[in-house]
Amino acid sequence: MSGSSPFKMRLVHLDLKGAPPKVSYLAEVFPLFHALGANGLLIEYEDMFPYEGHLRLLRAQHAYSSSEIKEILHLATLNELEVVPLVQTFGHMEFVLKHEALAHLREVAFFPNTLNPHKAESLALVGAMIDQVMELHPGARWLHVGCDEVYYLGEGEASRQWLQQEQNTKARLCLSHVKAVASRVLARHPATKPLVWDDMLRDIPEDQLSASGVPQLVEPMLWDYTADLDVHGKALLMEKYRKCGFQQLWAASAFKGATGVSQALTPIEHHLRNHMQWLQVAAHGPADTLQGIVLTGWQRYDHFSVLCELLPVGIPSLAVCLQSLLQGGFAEDVKTRVENFLGMPSLEITGFTSDILALVTQVGLHLRSSVDEMLHRDRYVTGWFSSYHRRRKLIHPVMIQHIQPQALSLLGRWSALAGELEAALRRVFYPDAVEEWLEENVQPSLQQLQQLLQDLGEAAGPEPPVASPGLDTGQEP
């Protein structure tokens, strides 16, 4: 089913560090992933993995159980989706290093981002994490060990002292940890090839990369999520990596979660253009230069950031991007195929593929703007119940008749939609994710309306309100 795609492996990324779906939802979407052209999954478990023993503290409140992990892998097998687990082992270690019991393993004491590469306990920690993950993924051909965005590397006290020694550099420090992690993976799991994100390797000189021994141990994943990706620059980077000795390379695009930290709706055109550029990159290199591509779908920018687009909201974008990779481009026939797959009359933003997408679209496009329209542009509110009036509980009685029914109607309409959306979200996500998304995206606007109505009630009061000096109560609005 590869069509004219230059990517023989097409993996959908599940970023579980935010709004992890229930297994029942994965059972619904895995057949769709397969039908759209995916043949693998990159599962970034983070704190959703059921770590045991001294690592149990890493578990999130609603972490999957071992039996649920096995069910996910079974569902993947049924739908011909090869699973590649991802375990962060260097940067993006917040979910590990935020815990007081492990804080002494931070590179910089105040920041939980990065693991201290100088301590033997650090390697033992990530080794134990890997072993537990691999125990539930026997036979995995690849294991992604992260190693991206290793912020503040070299800024810890041990690193500062180490860097004072001649010939020691941050690049060498980075490569030594990557090599140590990869060597441990291969020693314990010789049939499993480690994958790494490539950003920490890009600027390291060829001779240093070649001499490090890292190219013989890992396969780098070149990631770029921009719509105007530099095709020629990527082709040169692939050539550099091949010269250094890397046998296989991977690409990583994005179908969601890469256009704004608090993005609620997925801009399909941006992600389609990103995939069109990656098709050009693949065409620039020798055949089979790229082992495959991962379509990343980020759910948070990091462990502490807000949620970006929910997975059900990103499905149309995923469908467009996968089908474009499969067919080698995006034309009218591909658009029609996607619409048929999703049961959509149109790929326009008003198209309907799921209750969550439809309801989130309503919230994203209209909730805040409709409330802002009333609070900041309605002539009765801005003219007779401004912030000045609200603080002093002043209002012309006739204005209550103009403002209150409209505010009640708006609040009732959005409250009903919010209830419908909450019920839909609860079918797919755990309670904490539902609470977080609604609190970030819905509640602020509803609370503004509730506060307006409360202020109106207090201003009306049991006694007729005192007119503000200069207010001509006889003037018609």
Short mmCIF file of C-alpha atoms in Angstrom, two decimals:
data_model
loop_
_atom_site.label_atom_id
_atom_site.label_comp_id
_atom_site.label_asym_id
_atom_site.label_seq_id
_atom_site.Cartn_x
_atom_site.Cartn_y
_atom_site.Cartn_z
CA MET A 1 0.00 0.00 0.00
CA SER A 2 3.01 2.30 -0.33
CA GLY A 3 1.83 3.97 -3.56
CA SER A 4 4.56 6.30 -4.77
CA SER A 5 5.76 7.23 -1.30
CA PRO A 6 9.53 7.47 -0.77
CA PHE A 7 8.99 6.62 2.91
CA LYS A 8 8.60 2.89 3.47
CA MET A 9 7.92 3.46 7.19
CA ARG A 10 5.22 5.98 8.10
CA LEU A 11 4.82 6.26 11.87
CA VAL A 12 2.14 8.23 13.69
CA HIS A 13 3.47 9.81 16.88
CA LEU A 14 1.36 9.53 20.03
CA ASP A 15 2.52 12.14 22.55
CA LEU A 16 1.12 10.88 25.84
CA LYS A 17 2.53 13.60 28.09
CA GLY A 18 -0.74 15.47 27.63
CA ALA A 19 -4.36 14.34 27.21
CA PRO A 20 -3.49 10.65 26.75
CA PRO A 21 -6.45 8.87 25.10
CA LYS A 22 -8.25 5.96 26.68
CA VAL A 23 -7.46 2.59 25.11
CA SER A 24 -11.05 2.40 23.84
CA TYR A 25 -10.39 5.46 21.66
CA LEU A 26 -7.14 4.01 20.31
CA ALA A 27 -9.16 0.95 19.30
CA GLU A 28 -11.29 3.30 17.18
CA VAL A 29 -8.49 5.26 15.50
CA PHE A 30 -5.85 2.57 14.85
CA PRO A 31 -7.89 1.09 11.95
CA LEU A 32 -8.18 4.61 10.53
CA PHE A 33 -4.42 5.19 10.85
CA HIS A 34 -3.84 1.96 8.90
CA ALA A 35 -6.42 2.81 6.25
CA LEU A 36 -4.86 6.24 5.74
CA GLY A 37 -1.42 4.76 5.10
CA ALA A 38 0.37 4.50 8.43
CA ASN A 39 2.31 1.31 9.16
CA GLY A 40 3.77 2.20 12.55
CA LEU A 41 3.44 4.15 15.78
CA LEU A 42 5.99 6.12 17.76
CA ILE A 43 4.60 6.01 21.30
CA GLU A 44 6.05 8.61 23.66
CA TYR A 45 4.80 7.23 26.96
CA GLU A 46 6.39 9.74 29.33
CA ASP A 47 4.52 9.40 32.65
CA MET A 48 1.77 7.18 31.21
CA PHE A 49 3.99 4.09 31.34
CA PRO A 50 3.34 1.75 34.32
CA TYR A 51 6.80 1.98 35.84
CA GLU A 52 7.36 -0.37 38.77
CA GLY A 53 9.58 -0.56 41.84
CA HIS A 54 11.72 2.49 42.58
CA LEU A 55 10.44 4.08 39.35
CA ARG A 56 6.79 3.88 40.35
CA LEU A 57 6.83 7.55 41.37
CA LEU A 58 7.10 8.47 37.65
CA ARG A 59 3.56 7.28 36.95
CA ALA A 60 0.83 9.80 36.22
CA GLN A 61 -2.45 9.47 38.10
CA HIS A 62 -4.12 7.72 35.16
CA ALA A 63 -1.07 5.87 33.82
CA TYR A 64 -1.85 2.84 31.68
CA SER A 65 -1.61 -0.54 33.39
CA SER A 66 0.61 -3.29 32.02
CA SER A 67 -2.46 -5.03 30.64
CA GLU A 68 -3.51 -1.81 28.88
CA ILE A 69 -0.06 -1.49 27.30
CA LYS A 70 -0.41 -5.08 26.05
CA GLU A 71 -3.87 -4.26 24.71
CA ILE A 72 -2.48 -1.21 22.86
CA LEU A 73 0.26 -3.37 21.32
CA HIS A 74 -2.32 -6.02 20.39
CA LEU A 75 -4.52 -3.40 18.71
CA ALA A 76 -1.47 -2.09 16.85
CA THR A 77 -0.61 -5.58 15.61
CA LEU A 78 -4.18 -6.17 14.45
CA ASN A 79 -3.93 -3.00 12.38
CA GLU A 80 -0.42 -3.71 11.05
CA LEU A 81 1.12 -0.81 12.97
CA GLU A 82 4.67 -1.51 14.17
CA VAL A 83 5.29 0.08 17.56
CA VAL A 84 8.44 2.05 18.36
CA PRO A 85 8.52 3.10 22.04
CA LEU A 86 10.14 6.40 23.00
CA VAL A 87 11.94 6.98 26.31
CA GLN A 88 13.57 10.34 26.98
CA THR A 89 17.10 9.83 28.32
CA PHE A 90 18.81 13.25 28.33
CA GLY A 91 16.68 16.36 27.67
CA HIS A 92 12.94 16.74 28.33
CA MET A 93 13.36 14.80 31.56
CA GLU A 94 10.94 17.00 33.53
CA PHE A 95 8.57 14.16 34.31
CA VAL A 96 11.47 12.38 36.03
CA LEU A 97 13.58 15.15 37.49
CA LYS A 98 10.65 17.13 38.91
CA HIS A 99 10.51 14.56 41.71
CA GLU A 100 12.47 15.52 44.81
CA ALA A 101 13.88 12.00 45.13
CA LEU A 102 15.57 12.37 41.72
CA ALA A 103 16.33 16.10 41.68
CA HIS A 104 19.99 15.45 42.56
CA LEU A 105 20.41 14.05 39.03
CA ARG A 106 19.66 17.37 37.33
CA GLU A 107 22.35 18.99 35.20
CA VAL A 108 21.39 22.39 36.69
CA ALA A 109 20.00 22.12 40.20
CA PHE A 110 17.13 24.56 39.64
CA PHE A 111 15.91 23.16 36.29
CA PRO A 112 14.37 19.69 35.77
CA ASN A 113 14.93 19.67 31.98
CA THR A 114 18.24 17.91 31.61
CA LEU A 115 19.92 14.88 33.15
CA ASN A 116 23.41 15.22 34.62
CA PRO A 117 25.58 13.11 32.27
CA HIS A 118 28.48 12.88 34.72
CA LYS A 119 26.79 10.73 37.35
CA ALA A 120 26.76 6.95 37.03
CA GLU A 121 23.35 7.02 38.72
CA SER A 122 21.97 8.99 35.76
CA LEU A 123 22.83 6.22 33.30
CA ALA A 124 21.51 3.62 35.73
CA LEU A 125 18.23 5.55 35.98
CA VAL A 126 17.57 5.76 32.24
CA GLY A 127 18.80 2.19 31.84
CA ALA A 128 16.20 0.99 34.34
CA MET A 129 13.49 2.99 32.55
CA ILE A 130 14.49 1.48 29.22
CA ASP A 131 14.55 -2.05 30.60
CA GLN A 132 11.03 -1.74 31.99
CA VAL A 133 9.71 -0.33 28.72
CA MET A 134 11.48 -2.98 26.64
CA GLU A 135 10.12 -5.73 28.87
CA LEU A 136 6.65 -4.82 27.60
CA HIS A 137 7.89 -4.36 24.02
CA PRO A 138 9.76 -7.60 23.29
CA GLY A 139 10.95 -7.78 19.72
CA ALA A 140 10.84 -4.02 19.10
CA ARG A 141 13.11 -3.29 16.12
CA TRP A 142 13.70 0.30 17.24
CA LEU A 143 13.73 2.22 20.51
CA HIS A 144 13.71 6.01 20.41
CA VAL A 145 15.87 7.43 23.20
CA GLY A 146 15.03 11.12 22.62
CA CYS A 147 18.12 13.28 23.27
CA ASP A 148 16.59 16.44 21.80
CA GLU A 149 16.68 19.97 23.17
CA VAL A 150 19.18 19.22 25.93
CA TYR A 151 18.91 22.70 27.38
CA TYR A 152 21.50 23.97 29.87
CA LEU A 153 23.94 21.18 29.02
CA GLY A 154 27.36 22.23 30.23
CA GLU A 155 25.99 24.70 32.77
CA GLY A 156 25.98 22.39 35.80
CA GLU A 157 28.84 22.55 38.28
CA ALA A 158 30.27 19.15 37.29
CA SER A 159 30.08 20.11 33.61
CA ARG A 160 31.78 23.46 34.19
CA GLN A 161 34.71 21.72 35.82
CA TRP A 162 34.83 19.07 33.10
CA LEU A 163 34.79 21.71 30.35
CA GLN A 164 37.83 23.43 31.83
CA GLN A 165 39.92 20.46 30.79
CA GLU A 166 41.65 20.74 27.42
CA GLN A 167 39.76 19.36 24.39
CA ASN A 168 36.53 18.96 26.35
CA THR A 169 33.51 20.58 24.65
CA LYS A 170 29.73 20.56 25.01
CA ALA A 171 29.54 18.56 21.77
CA ARG A 172 31.85 15.91 23.18
CA LEU A 173 29.83 15.83 26.40
CA CYS A 174 26.61 15.35 24.45
CA LEU A 175 28.05 12.62 22.24
CA SER A 176 29.53 10.74 25.21
CA HIS A 177 26.11 10.49 26.90
CA VAL A 178 24.33 9.51 23.68
CA LYS A 179 26.97 6.84 23.12
CA ALA A 180 26.65 5.54 26.69
CA VAL A 181 22.85 5.27 26.43
CA ALA A 182 22.92 3.67 22.98
CA SER A 183 25.65 1.21 24.02
CA ARG A 184 23.60 0.14 27.00
CA VAL A 185 20.52 -0.39 24.83
CA LEU A 186 22.47 -2.53 22.37
CA ALA A 187 24.20 -4.50 25.13
CA ARG A 188 20.88 -5.42 26.80
CA HIS A 189 18.72 -5.53 23.66
CA PRO A 190 21.02 -6.34 20.71
CA ALA A 191 18.16 -6.69 18.20
CA THR A 192 16.87 -3.17 18.93
CA LYS A 193 18.35 -0.13 17.16
CA PRO A 194 18.32 3.16 19.09
CA LEU A 195 16.87 6.23 17.38
CA VAL A 196 17.66 9.84 18.40
CA TRP A 197 16.31 13.26 17.48
CA ASP A 198 19.00 15.01 15.47
CA ASP A 199 18.99 18.63 16.69
CA MET A 200 21.90 18.20 19.12
CA LEU A 201 23.99 16.62 16.34
CA ARG A 202 23.37 19.14 13.51
CA ASP A 203 26.11 21.61 14.32
CA ILE A 204 28.77 19.13 15.42
CA PRO A 205 31.62 18.99 12.87
CA GLU A 206 31.83 15.89 10.67
CA ASP A 207 35.16 14.73 12.01
CA GLN A 208 33.93 14.91 15.60
CA LEU A 209 30.77 12.99 14.79
CA SER A 210 32.72 10.36 12.88
CA ALA A 211 35.31 9.89 15.63
CA SER A 212 32.70 9.63 18.40
CA GLY A 213 31.46 6.19 17.40
CA VAL A 214 27.87 7.40 17.69
CA PRO A 215 27.05 6.94 13.96
CA GLN A 216 27.56 3.18 14.31
CA LEU A 217 25.16 3.00 17.26
CA VAL A 218 22.09 5.12 16.45
CA GLU A 219 19.87 6.26 13.61
CA PRO A 220 19.19 10.03 13.68
CA MET A 221 15.72 11.44 13.07
CA LEU A 222 15.89 14.79 11.27
CA TRP A 223 12.98 16.91 12.49
CA ASP A 224 11.54 20.06 11.03
CA TYR A 225 7.92 21.10 11.41
CA THR A 226 7.96 24.35 9.44
CA ALA A 227 5.89 25.03 6.33
CA ASP A 228 8.87 26.62 4.54
CA LEU A 229 11.42 23.94 5.42
CA ASP A 230 14.81 24.47 3.71
CA VAL A 231 14.89 21.54 1.28
CA HIS A 232 18.46 22.14 0.08
CA GLY A 233 19.72 22.57 3.66
CA LYS A 234 18.12 19.27 4.69
CA ALA A 235 19.66 17.50 1.69
CA LEU A 236 23.09 18.79 2.73
CA LEU A 237 22.49 17.69 6.31
CA MET A 238 21.56 14.17 5.16
CA GLU A 239 24.73 14.04 3.07
CA LYS A 240 26.77 15.12 6.10
CA TYR A 241 25.23 12.41 8.29
CA ARG A 242 25.87 9.73 5.68
CA LYS A 243 29.49 10.82 5.37
CA CYS A 244 29.86 10.56 9.15
CA GLY A 245 28.84 6.91 9.03
CA PHE A 246 25.13 6.90 9.91
CA GLN A 247 23.70 3.93 8.02
CA GLN A 248 20.03 4.92 8.16
CA LEU A 249 18.29 8.26 8.56
CA TRP A 250 14.72 9.17 9.44
CA ALA A 251 12.58 12.25 8.88
CA ALA A 252 10.10 13.78 11.30
CA SER A 253 7.29 16.06 10.22
CA ALA A 254 4.27 17.30 12.21
CA PHE A 255 0.54 16.90 11.70
CA LYS A 256 -0.37 18.90 14.81
CA GLY A 257 1.07 20.54 17.90
CA ALA A 258 3.77 22.59 16.19
CA THR A 259 2.18 25.96 15.40
CA GLY A 260 1.46 27.42 18.83
CA VAL A 261 1.87 26.31 22.43
CA SER A 262 -1.85 26.84 23.16
CA GLN A 263 -3.20 26.14 19.67
CA ALA A 264 -6.72 24.67 19.81
CA LEU A 265 -7.48 24.15 16.10
CA THR A 266 -5.05 22.53 13.67
CA PRO A 267 -4.04 24.66 10.62
CA ILE A 268 -4.12 21.90 8.01
CA GLU A 269 -2.52 23.97 5.26
CA HIS A 270 0.62 24.57 7.34
CA HIS A 271 1.08 20.87 8.02
CA LEU A 272 0.33 19.87 4.43
CA ARG A 273 3.03 22.26 3.21
CA ASN A 274 5.45 20.79 5.75
CA HIS A 275 4.87 17.31 4.28
CA MET A 276 5.17 18.55 0.71
CA GLN A 277 8.59 19.93 1.63
CA TRP A 278 9.64 16.61 3.16
CA LEU A 279 8.64 14.85 -0.05
CA GLN A 280 11.01 17.20 -1.88
CA VAL A 281 13.78 16.45 0.62
CA ALA A 282 13.32 12.71 0.02
CA ALA A 283 13.50 13.28 -3.74
CA HIS A 284 16.84 15.09 -3.39
CA GLY A 285 18.70 12.16 -1.85
CA PRO A 286 19.51 8.67 -3.10
CA ALA A 287 16.65 6.16 -2.92
CA ASP A 288 16.22 4.61 0.54
CA THR A 289 18.31 7.32 2.21
CA LEU A 290 15.41 7.85 4.58
CA GLN A 291 14.27 4.75 6.41
CA GLY A 292 10.94 6.37 7.13
CA ILE A 293 9.11 9.37 8.50
CA VAL A 294 7.42 10.06 11.82
CA LEU A 295 4.38 12.32 11.68
CA THR A 296 4.65 13.95 15.09
CA GLY A 297 1.52 15.06 16.89
CA TRP A 298 2.67 17.03 19.91
CA GLN A 299 0.24 17.39 22.79
CA ARG A 300 2.38 19.68 24.91
CA TYR A 301 5.56 21.59 24.08
CA ASP A 302 6.98 20.23 27.33
CA HIS A 303 5.79 18.53 30.50
CA PHE A 304 4.76 21.83 32.15
CA SER A 305 3.16 23.65 29.21
CA VAL A 306 -0.54 23.87 28.38
CA LEU A 307 -2.29 21.45 26.04
CA CYS A 308 -2.24 22.15 22.32
CA GLU A 309 -4.59 20.55 19.77
CA LEU A 310 -6.28 17.40 21.02
CA LEU A 311 -5.79 14.24 18.95
CA PRO A 312 -9.39 14.06 17.62
CA VAL A 313 -9.04 17.67 16.43
CA GLY A 314 -5.85 16.81 14.52
CA ILE A 315 -7.25 13.74 12.71
CA PRO A 316 -8.21 15.59 9.47
CA SER A 317 -4.69 17.03 9.29
CA LEU A 318 -3.18 13.59 9.91
CA ALA A 319 -5.36 12.15 7.16
CA VAL A 320 -4.30 14.80 4.64
CA CYS A 321 -0.61 14.43 5.54
CA LEU A 322 -0.56 10.61 5.50
CA GLN A 323 -2.40 10.36 2.21
CA SER A 324 -0.12 12.97 0.66
CA LEU A 325 2.95 10.99 1.72
CA LEU A 326 1.39 7.79 0.43
CA GLN A 327 0.44 9.23 -2.95
CA GLY A 328 3.55 11.39 -3.35
CA GLY A 329 1.59 14.65 -3.32
CA PHE A 330 -1.75 16.33 -2.69
CA ALA A 331 -4.22 16.70 -5.54
CA GLU A 332 -8.01 16.71 -5.88
CA ASP A 333 -8.19 12.91 -5.91
CA VAL A 334 -6.26 12.75 -2.63
CA LYS A 335 -8.58 15.38 -1.12
CA THR A 336 -11.60 13.32 -2.18
CA ARG A 337 -10.07 10.13 -0.74
CA VAL A 338 -9.47 11.82 2.61
CA GLU A 339 -13.00 13.20 2.74
CA ASN A 340 -14.35 9.73 2.02
CA PHE A 341 -12.15 8.12 4.69
CA LEU A 342 -13.34 10.60 7.30
CA GLY A 343 -16.95 10.74 6.19
CA MET A 344 -16.63 14.49 5.67
CA PRO A 345 -18.46 16.54 3.04
CA SER A 346 -15.51 18.92 2.91
CA LEU A 347 -12.07 19.41 4.44
CA GLU A 348 -12.95 23.01 5.27
CA ILE A 349 -12.79 23.88 8.96
CA THR A 350 -16.58 23.60 9.25
CA GLY A 351 -16.41 20.00 8.12
CA PHE A 352 -17.66 17.39 10.58
CA THR A 353 -15.68 14.30 11.50
CA SER A 354 -16.39 13.92 15.19
CA ASP A 355 -18.42 15.56 17.91
CA ILE A 356 -15.19 16.70 19.60
CA LEU A 357 -13.85 18.34 16.44
CA ALA A 358 -17.16 20.06 15.72
CA LEU A 359 -17.58 21.33 19.29
CA VAL A 360 -13.94 22.40 19.71
CA THR A 361 -14.25 24.25 16.40
CA GLN A 362 -17.26 26.14 17.73
CA VAL A 363 -15.36 27.04 20.89
CA GLY A 364 -12.17 27.97 19.04
CA LEU A 365 -13.85 30.14 16.43
CA HIS A 366 -16.75 31.70 18.30
CA LEU A 367 -16.80 31.45 22.11
CA ARG A 368 -14.23 34.06 23.08
CA SER A 369 -15.12 36.36 20.21
CA SER A 370 -18.84 36.31 21.05
CA VAL A 371 -18.17 37.11 24.71
CA ASP A 372 -15.65 39.80 23.81
CA GLU A 373 -18.20 41.27 21.39
CA MET A 374 -20.73 41.65 24.19
CA LEU A 375 -18.33 42.88 26.88
CA HIS A 376 -16.30 45.29 24.77
CA ARG A 377 -18.41 46.30 21.78
CA ASP A 378 -22.05 46.11 22.88
CA ARG A 379 -23.24 49.74 23.17
CA TYR A 380 -25.35 49.10 26.26
CA VAL A 381 -22.54 47.39 28.17
CA THR A 382 -19.80 49.81 27.13
CA GLY A 383 -22.05 52.87 27.45
CA TRP A 384 -24.06 52.17 30.60
CA PHE A 385 -22.31 49.33 32.46
CA SER A 386 -18.60 49.96 32.01
CA SER A 387 -15.95 48.84 34.47
CA TYR A 388 -16.45 52.17 36.26
CA HIS A 389 -20.16 51.45 36.70
CA ARG A 390 -19.57 47.81 37.64
CA ARG A 391 -17.13 48.66 40.43
CA ARG A 392 -19.58 51.18 41.89
CA LYS A 393 -22.72 49.05 41.25
CA LEU A 394 -24.27 51.85 39.19
CA ILE A 395 -26.75 51.23 36.39
CA HIS A 396 -29.75 52.87 34.81
CA PRO A 397 -32.61 50.43 35.54
CA VAL A 398 -33.77 50.36 31.92
CA MET A 399 -30.34 49.12 30.83
CA ILE A 400 -30.79 45.89 32.80
CA GLN A 401 -33.55 44.99 30.35
CA HIS A 402 -31.16 45.49 27.44
CA ILE A 403 -28.16 43.66 28.90
CA GLN A 404 -29.43 40.85 31.12
CA PRO A 405 -31.51 38.82 28.59
CA GLN A 406 -28.68 38.89 26.06
CA ALA A 407 -26.09 37.81 28.64
CA LEU A 408 -28.35 35.04 29.94
CA SER A 409 -28.98 33.79 26.41
CA LEU A 410 -25.29 33.80 25.54
CA LEU A 411 -24.34 32.06 28.79
CA GLY A 412 -27.09 29.46 28.37
CA ARG A 413 -26.07 28.67 24.81
CA TRP A 414 -22.38 28.28 25.61
CA SER A 415 -23.01 26.41 28.86
CA ALA A 416 -25.09 23.85 26.97
CA LEU A 417 -22.36 23.43 24.37
CA ALA A 418 -19.72 23.14 27.12
CA GLY A 419 -21.73 20.37 28.75
CA GLU A 420 -22.00 18.56 25.45
CA LEU A 421 -18.28 18.96 24.84
CA GLU A 422 -17.40 17.75 28.34
CA ALA A 423 -19.43 14.58 27.81
CA ALA A 424 -17.72 13.97 24.45
CA LEU A 425 -14.25 14.56 25.93
CA ARG A 426 -14.92 12.19 28.83
CA ARG A 427 -15.54 9.36 26.36
CA VAL A 428 -12.00 9.78 24.99
CA PHE A 429 -9.87 11.27 27.76
CA TYR A 430 -9.28 10.89 31.50
CA PRO A 431 -10.91 13.40 33.92
CA ASP A 432 -7.76 15.48 34.51
CA ALA A 433 -7.31 16.19 30.79
CA VAL A 434 -10.98 17.11 30.40
CA GLU A 435 -10.79 19.47 33.37
CA GLU A 436 -7.60 21.08 32.08
CA TRP A 437 -8.86 21.67 28.55
CA LEU A 438 -12.17 23.14 29.67
CA GLU A 439 -10.52 25.31 32.31
CA GLU A 440 -8.07 26.71 29.77
CA ASN A 441 -10.39 27.13 26.79
CA VAL A 442 -13.98 27.41 27.98
CA GLN A 443 -14.29 28.48 31.61
CA PRO A 444 -12.60 31.92 31.32
CA SER A 445 -15.25 33.14 28.86
CA LEU A 446 -18.14 31.62 30.80
CA GLN A 447 -16.85 33.18 34.02
CA GLN A 448 -16.77 36.60 32.36
CA LEU A 449 -20.45 36.25 31.50
CA GLN A 450 -21.28 34.94 34.98
CA GLN A 451 -19.45 37.89 36.53
CA LEU A 452 -21.31 40.34 34.30
CA LEU A 453 -24.65 38.88 35.41
CA GLN A 454 -23.59 38.91 39.07
CA ASP A 455 -22.57 42.56 38.79
CA LEU A 456 -25.88 43.35 37.11
CA GLY A 457 -27.79 41.70 39.95
CA GLU A 458 -25.82 43.58 42.59
CA ALA A 459 -26.22 46.87 40.76
CA ALA A 460 -29.98 46.35 40.42
CA GLY A 461 -30.22 45.48 44.12
CA PRO A 462 -33.36 45.59 46.23
CA GLU A 463 -33.30 49.42 46.14
CA PRO A 464 -33.48 51.48 42.95
CA PRO A 465 -29.86 52.30 42.06
CA VAL A 466 -28.57 55.82 42.58
CA ALA A 467 -27.93 57.54 39.27
CA SER A 468 -24.39 58.51 38.43
CA PRO A 469 -23.83 62.27 38.43
CA GLY A 470 -24.43 63.63 34.96
CA LEU A 471 -26.44 60.62 33.77
CA ASP A 472 -29.54 61.82 31.96
CA THR A 473 -31.96 59.04 32.85
CA GLY A 474 -34.54 60.48 30.54
CA GLN A 475 -32.39 60.19 27.44
CA GLU A 476 -33.28 57.42 25.06
CA PRO A 477 -30.37 55.14 24.25
#
